[in-house]
């Protein structure tokens, strides 16, 4: 079955540690996205990528980093520079054409203590 | 920049209608609508491209006014299953000729349908 997989579902980290969230898709989609979801603030775009080895900052990129070494994978690293990292993180992917929908993973809930 | 959604929350009785609005300060190429149930991933409802088209999916339809950079989602004769948070997503470019697709979402509208 084709889809987009995020792992782990729940993640706990100590303050000051970097943590990497995984996102893998087997839909052969070119575009991939990372969003952060906080109560009352909707989905805020962190980073997005259209092709391998290329990605752009979204609205809230500070404190985050990404890589796109393979078309199928778009991992997100939450660095110690992110002041409020506790949140629900969603990864999505879509085809290149703008008239196609985005597919979302099930999300990773990150808690930093 | 995130599009602006209104209202932030709506409470309905089963069978009533609702309208959710989405507006942007930038010229839009497309508008997406998604619904998210609590603890789940957002699920796609529909896309509208510039040209003022209106789309429908059973009792859920939407319009897109590209001149005003506004879109509205219409839920008719609401059902209990319509409960959830609705998000509009907007794109300001066509995503071709090497331009990356940038899909930006609003803050959401929480819809509650009561029996």
mmCIF file of C-alpha atoms in Angstrom:
data_model
loop_
_atom_site.group_PDB
_atom_site.id
_atom_site.type_symbol
_atom_site.label_atom_id
_atom_site.label_comp_id
_atom_site.label_asym_id
_atom_site.label_seq_id
_atom_site.Cartn_x
_atom_site.Cartn_y
_atom_site.Cartn_z
ATOM 1 C CA UNK A 1 0.000 0.000 0.000
ATOM 2 C CA UNK A 2 1.248 3.456 -0.884
ATOM 3 C CA UNK A 3 1.431 6.047 1.790
ATOM 4 C CA UNK A 4 3.457 8.359 3.944
ATOM 5 C CA UNK A 5 4.957 7.090 7.185
ATOM 6 C CA UNK A 6 6.155 9.091 10.144
ATOM 7 C CA UNK A 7 8.052 7.616 13.017
ATOM 8 C CA UNK A 8 8.009 7.456 15.916
ATOM 9 C CA UNK A 9 4.445 8.358 16.894
ATOM 10 C CA UNK A 10 5.539 9.666 20.291
ATOM 11 C CA UNK A 11 8.968 11.025 21.150
ATOM 12 C CA UNK A 12 10.366 12.299 24.403
ATOM 13 C CA UNK A 13 13.629 14.200 24.657
ATOM 14 C CA UNK A 14 15.511 16.157 27.242
ATOM 15 C CA UNK A 15 15.903 19.863 26.775
ATOM 16 C CA UNK A 16 19.049 20.761 24.843
ATOM 17 C CA UNK A 17 19.181 17.595 22.779
ATOM 18 C CA UNK A 18 18.732 17.469 19.026
ATOM 19 C CA UNK A 19 16.127 15.026 17.753
ATOM 20 C CA UNK A 20 15.333 13.770 14.262
ATOM 21 C CA UNK A 21 11.833 12.931 13.073
ATOM 22 C CA UNK A 22 11.478 10.490 10.218
ATOM 23 C CA UNK A 23 9.214 10.884 7.184
ATOM 24 C CA UNK A 24 9.124 8.348 4.349
ATOM 25 C CA UNK A 25 6.764 8.139 1.379
ATOM 26 C CA UNK A 26 6.342 5.529 -1.336
ATOM 27 C CA UNK A 27 3.920 7.531 -3.462
ATOM 28 C CA UNK A 28 6.627 8.710 -5.861
ATOM 29 C CA UNK A 29 5.811 12.290 -4.908
ATOM 30 C CA UNK A 30 8.261 15.068 -5.697
ATOM 31 C CA UNK A 31 7.094 17.605 -3.124
ATOM 32 C CA UNK A 32 7.384 17.068 0.630
ATOM 33 C CA UNK A 33 6.525 19.316 3.558
ATOM 34 C CA UNK A 34 6.921 19.597 7.300
ATOM 35 C CA UNK A 35 4.315 21.317 9.478
ATOM 36 C CA UNK A 36 4.093 22.074 13.137
ATOM 37 C CA UNK A 37 0.705 21.994 14.844
ATOM 38 C CA UNK A 38 -0.001 23.776 18.111
ATOM 39 C CA UNK A 39 -3.465 24.251 19.631
ATOM 40 C CA UNK A 40 -5.221 27.216 18.046
ATOM 41 C CA UNK A 41 -2.446 27.925 15.556
ATOM 42 C CA UNK A 42 -3.275 25.529 12.808
ATOM 43 C CA UNK A 43 -0.582 24.036 10.609
ATOM 44 C CA UNK A 44 2.505 26.152 10.268
ATOM 45 C CA UNK A 45 4.968 25.405 7.493
ATOM 46 C CA UNK A 46 8.523 24.637 8.632
ATOM 47 C CA UNK A 47 10.310 23.470 5.473
ATOM 48 C CA UNK A 48 9.331 22.226 2.048
ATOM 49 C CA UNK A 49 11.118 20.516 -0.808
ATOM 50 C CA UNK A 50 10.380 19.955 -4.454
ATOM 51 C CA UNK A 51 13.378 17.881 -5.537
ATOM 52 C CA UNK A 52 16.266 15.936 -4.089
ATOM 53 C CA UNK A 53 19.004 18.049 -2.515
ATOM 54 C CA UNK A 54 16.856 21.169 -2.584
ATOM 55 C CA UNK A 55 14.560 22.609 0.083
ATOM 56 C CA UNK A 56 13.180 25.972 1.171
ATOM 57 C CA UNK A 57 12.385 27.560 4.520
ATOM 58 C CA UNK A 58 8.770 27.955 5.467
ATOM 59 C CA UNK A 59 7.272 30.412 7.927
ATOM 60 C CA UNK A 60 8.883 29.008 11.084
ATOM 61 C CA UNK A 61 12.198 27.418 10.025
ATOM 62 C CA UNK A 62 14.314 28.787 12.861
ATOM 63 C CA UNK A 63 15.597 25.999 15.112
ATOM 64 C CA UNK A 64 14.903 23.286 12.552
ATOM 65 C CA UNK A 65 16.905 21.628 9.785
ATOM 66 C CA UNK A 66 16.054 19.157 7.029
ATOM 67 C CA UNK A 67 17.713 17.096 4.343
ATOM 68 C CA UNK A 68 16.455 15.581 1.107
ATOM 69 C CA UNK A 69 19.037 13.051 0.022
ATOM 70 C CA UNK A 70 16.442 10.681 -1.411
ATOM 71 C CA UNK A 71 13.132 11.382 -3.090
ATOM 72 C CA UNK A 72 11.328 9.136 -0.602
ATOM 73 C CA UNK A 73 12.734 10.632 2.577
ATOM 74 C CA UNK A 74 12.545 14.069 4.211
ATOM 75 C CA UNK A 75 13.775 13.907 7.838
ATOM 76 C CA UNK A 76 13.348 16.867 10.169
ATOM 77 C CA UNK A 77 15.839 17.671 12.922
ATOM 78 C CA UNK A 78 14.622 19.719 15.838
ATOM 79 C CA UNK A 79 17.733 21.387 17.203
ATOM 80 C CA UNK A 80 18.480 22.734 20.653
ATOM 81 C CA UNK A 81 18.041 26.226 19.170
ATOM 82 C CA UNK A 82 14.282 25.679 18.878
ATOM 83 C CA UNK A 83 12.910 27.413 21.968
ATOM 84 C CA UNK A 84 9.554 25.654 22.190
ATOM 85 C CA UNK A 85 9.936 22.281 20.478
ATOM 86 C CA UNK A 86 7.060 20.477 22.180
ATOM 87 C CA UNK A 87 4.393 20.123 19.479
ATOM 88 C CA UNK A 88 2.690 17.798 17.025
ATOM 89 C CA UNK A 89 4.668 17.489 13.783
ATOM 90 C CA UNK A 90 3.069 16.506 10.491
ATOM 91 C CA UNK A 91 4.814 15.506 7.302
ATOM 92 C CA UNK A 92 3.048 15.674 3.931
ATOM 93 C CA UNK A 93 3.801 14.943 0.300
ATOM 94 C CA UNK A 94 2.257 15.768 -3.055
ATOM 95 C CA UNK A 95 2.881 15.515 -6.752
ATOM 96 C CA UNK A 96 4.515 18.444 -8.500
ATOM 97 C CA UNK A 97 1.334 19.633 -10.187
ATOM 98 C CA UNK A 98 -0.499 22.277 -8.201
ATOM 99 C CA UNK A 99 -3.931 20.776 -8.871
ATOM 100 C CA UNK A 100 -3.175 17.697 -6.762
ATOM 101 C CA UNK A 101 -3.764 17.172 -3.083
ATOM 102 C CA UNK A 102 -1.302 16.661 -0.266
ATOM 103 C CA UNK A 103 -1.199 13.423 1.694
ATOM 104 C CA UNK A 104 -0.336 13.550 5.370
ATOM 105 C CA UNK A 105 1.418 11.156 7.677
ATOM 106 C CA UNK A 106 -0.043 10.290 11.070
ATOM 107 C CA UNK A 107 2.234 12.719 12.839
ATOM 108 C CA UNK A 108 4.833 12.636 15.596
ATOM 109 C CA UNK A 109 4.103 14.123 18.988
ATOM 110 C CA UNK A 110 7.338 15.481 20.406
ATOM 111 C CA UNK A 111 7.602 16.281 24.089
ATOM 112 C CA UNK A 112 10.698 17.957 25.443
ATOM 113 C CA UNK A 113 11.199 17.810 29.180
ATOM 114 C CA UNK B 1 2.049 33.947 5.240
ATOM 115 C CA UNK B 2 -0.838 31.966 6.626
ATOM 116 C CA UNK B 3 -4.307 32.535 5.200
ATOM 117 C CA UNK B 4 -6.936 33.766 7.648
ATOM 118 C CA UNK B 5 -9.887 31.548 8.491
ATOM 119 C CA UNK B 6 -13.183 32.484 10.066
ATOM 120 C CA UNK B 7 -14.937 31.691 12.239
ATOM 121 C CA UNK B 8 -12.551 30.006 14.660
ATOM 122 C CA UNK B 9 -15.268 27.696 15.931
ATOM 123 C CA UNK B 10 -18.802 26.700 15.007
ATOM 124 C CA UNK B 11 -21.351 24.619 16.908
ATOM 125 C CA UNK B 12 -24.277 23.231 14.945
ATOM 126 C CA UNK B 13 -27.192 20.896 15.360
ATOM 127 C CA UNK B 14 -27.421 17.983 12.975
ATOM 128 C CA UNK B 15 -29.073 19.113 9.755
ATOM 129 C CA UNK B 16 -28.003 22.758 9.993
ATOM 130 C CA UNK B 17 -25.746 24.521 7.475
ATOM 131 C CA UNK B 18 -22.374 26.172 7.977
ATOM 132 C CA UNK B 19 -19.972 28.347 6.022
ATOM 133 C CA UNK B 20 -16.236 28.585 6.668
ATOM 134 C CA UNK B 21 -14.254 31.379 5.093
ATOM 135 C CA UNK B 22 -10.620 31.641 4.062
ATOM 136 C CA UNK B 23 -8.834 34.757 2.857
ATOM 137 C CA UNK B 24 -5.313 35.646 1.813
ATOM 138 C CA UNK B 25 -3.412 38.883 1.384
ATOM 139 C CA UNK B 26 -1.574 37.406 -1.613
ATOM 140 C CA UNK B 27 -2.777 36.435 -5.068
ATOM 141 C CA UNK B 28 -3.616 32.752 -5.014
ATOM 142 C CA UNK B 29 -3.215 30.027 -7.562
ATOM 143 C CA UNK B 30 -5.104 27.398 -5.654
ATOM 144 C CA UNK B 31 -7.036 26.753 -2.470
ATOM 145 C CA UNK B 32 -7.212 23.395 -0.708
ATOM 146 C CA UNK B 33 -9.663 22.257 1.980
ATOM 147 C CA UNK B 34 -8.902 19.532 4.530
ATOM 148 C CA UNK B 35 -10.636 18.108 7.584
ATOM 149 C CA UNK B 36 -8.841 16.773 10.636
ATOM 150 C CA UNK B 37 -10.374 14.616 13.336
ATOM 151 C CA UNK B 38 -8.815 14.770 16.774
ATOM 152 C CA UNK B 39 -5.501 12.889 16.908
ATOM 153 C CA UNK B 40 -5.601 12.014 13.214
ATOM 154 C CA UNK B 41 -3.972 13.286 10.047
ATOM 155 C CA UNK B 42 -5.765 15.907 7.937
ATOM 156 C CA UNK B 43 -7.824 14.417 5.128
ATOM 157 C CA UNK B 44 -8.237 16.072 1.750
ATOM 158 C CA UNK B 45 -11.675 17.404 0.765
ATOM 159 C CA UNK B 46 -11.162 19.401 -2.416
ATOM 160 C CA UNK B 47 -8.958 21.752 -4.437
ATOM 161 C CA UNK B 48 -10.039 24.862 -6.288
ATOM 162 C CA UNK B 49 -7.887 26.517 -8.900
ATOM 163 C CA UNK B 50 -8.017 30.143 -9.923
ATOM 164 C CA UNK B 51 -10.809 30.783 -12.366
ATOM 165 C CA UNK B 52 -13.649 31.137 -9.896
ATOM 166 C CA UNK B 53 -14.731 27.531 -10.079
ATOM 167 C CA UNK B 54 -16.956 25.903 -7.544
ATOM 168 C CA UNK B 55 -16.649 22.290 -6.545
ATOM 169 C CA UNK B 56 -18.884 19.983 -4.620
ATOM 170 C CA UNK B 57 -18.672 16.693 -2.849
ATOM 171 C CA UNK B 58 -22.114 15.484 -1.804
ATOM 172 C CA UNK B 59 -23.240 18.058 0.748
ATOM 173 C CA UNK B 60 -19.896 19.831 0.995
ATOM 174 C CA UNK B 61 -18.998 22.406 -1.636
ATOM 175 C CA UNK B 62 -16.617 25.321 -1.998
ATOM 176 C CA UNK B 63 -16.086 28.447 -4.045
ATOM 177 C CA UNK B 64 -12.995 30.455 -4.905
ATOM 178 C CA UNK B 65 -13.023 34.147 -5.729
ATOM 179 C CA UNK B 66 -9.557 34.828 -7.134
ATOM 180 C CA UNK B 67 -10.119 38.578 -7.376
ATOM 181 C CA UNK B 68 -10.697 38.797 -3.652
ATOM 182 C CA UNK B 69 -8.303 35.951 -2.785
ATOM 183 C CA UNK B 70 -11.105 34.351 -0.842
ATOM 184 C CA UNK B 71 -12.595 30.892 -0.616
ATOM 185 C CA UNK B 72 -15.599 29.587 1.257
ATOM 186 C CA UNK B 73 -16.502 26.046 2.279
ATOM 187 C CA UNK B 74 -20.218 25.248 2.476
ATOM 188 C CA UNK B 75 -21.510 22.386 4.596
ATOM 189 C CA UNK B 76 -25.155 21.640 3.942
ATOM 190 C CA UNK B 77 -27.430 19.615 6.219
ATOM 191 C CA UNK B 78 -24.533 18.785 8.493
ATOM 192 C CA UNK B 79 -24.039 15.291 9.843
ATOM 193 C CA UNK B 80 -22.357 14.146 13.045
ATOM 194 C CA UNK B 81 -19.429 12.886 10.942
ATOM 195 C CA UNK B 82 -18.702 16.446 9.792
ATOM 196 C CA UNK B 83 -17.291 17.310 13.202
ATOM 197 C CA UNK B 84 -13.604 18.145 13.157
ATOM 198 C CA UNK B 85 -11.222 20.959 12.388
ATOM 199 C CA UNK B 86 -11.294 22.353 8.871
ATOM 200 C CA UNK B 87 -8.210 23.866 7.311
ATOM 201 C CA UNK B 88 -7.804 25.843 4.153
ATOM 202 C CA UNK B 89 -4.450 25.626 2.416
ATOM 203 C CA UNK B 90 -3.258 28.104 -0.174
ATOM 204 C CA UNK B 91 -0.643 28.148 -2.911
ATOM 205 C CA UNK B 92 0.656 31.307 -4.504
ATOM 206 C CA UNK B 93 2.508 29.763 -7.426
ATOM 207 C CA UNK B 94 1.785 27.113 -9.974
ATOM 208 C CA UNK B 95 4.537 24.755 -8.912
ATOM 209 C CA UNK B 96 6.143 24.237 -12.268
ATOM 210 C CA UNK B 97 9.256 25.420 -14.128
ATOM 211 C CA UNK B 98 11.321 24.567 -11.098
ATOM 212 C CA UNK B 99 9.194 26.493 -8.624
ATOM 213 C CA UNK B 100 8.549 24.498 -5.490
ATOM 214 C CA UNK B 101 5.001 24.038 -4.294
ATOM 215 C CA UNK B 102 4.483 25.997 -1.088
ATOM 216 C CA UNK B 103 1.285 24.903 0.621
ATOM 217 C CA UNK B 104 0.427 27.143 3.573
ATOM 218 C CA UNK B 105 -2.469 26.495 5.945
ATOM 219 C CA UNK B 106 -4.713 28.664 8.051
ATOM 220 C CA UNK B 107 -5.291 28.304 11.770
ATOM 221 C CA UNK B 108 -8.351 26.117 11.313
ATOM 222 C CA UNK B 109 -12.059 26.212 12.136
ATOM 223 C CA UNK B 110 -13.317 23.789 14.751
ATOM 224 C CA UNK B 111 -16.738 22.469 13.753
ATOM 225 C CA UNK B 112 -18.883 20.598 16.263
ATOM 226 C CA UNK B 113 -22.118 18.965 15.156
ATOM 227 C CA UNK B 114 -24.488 18.018 17.959
ATOM 228 C CA UNK B 115 -27.327 15.496 17.692
#
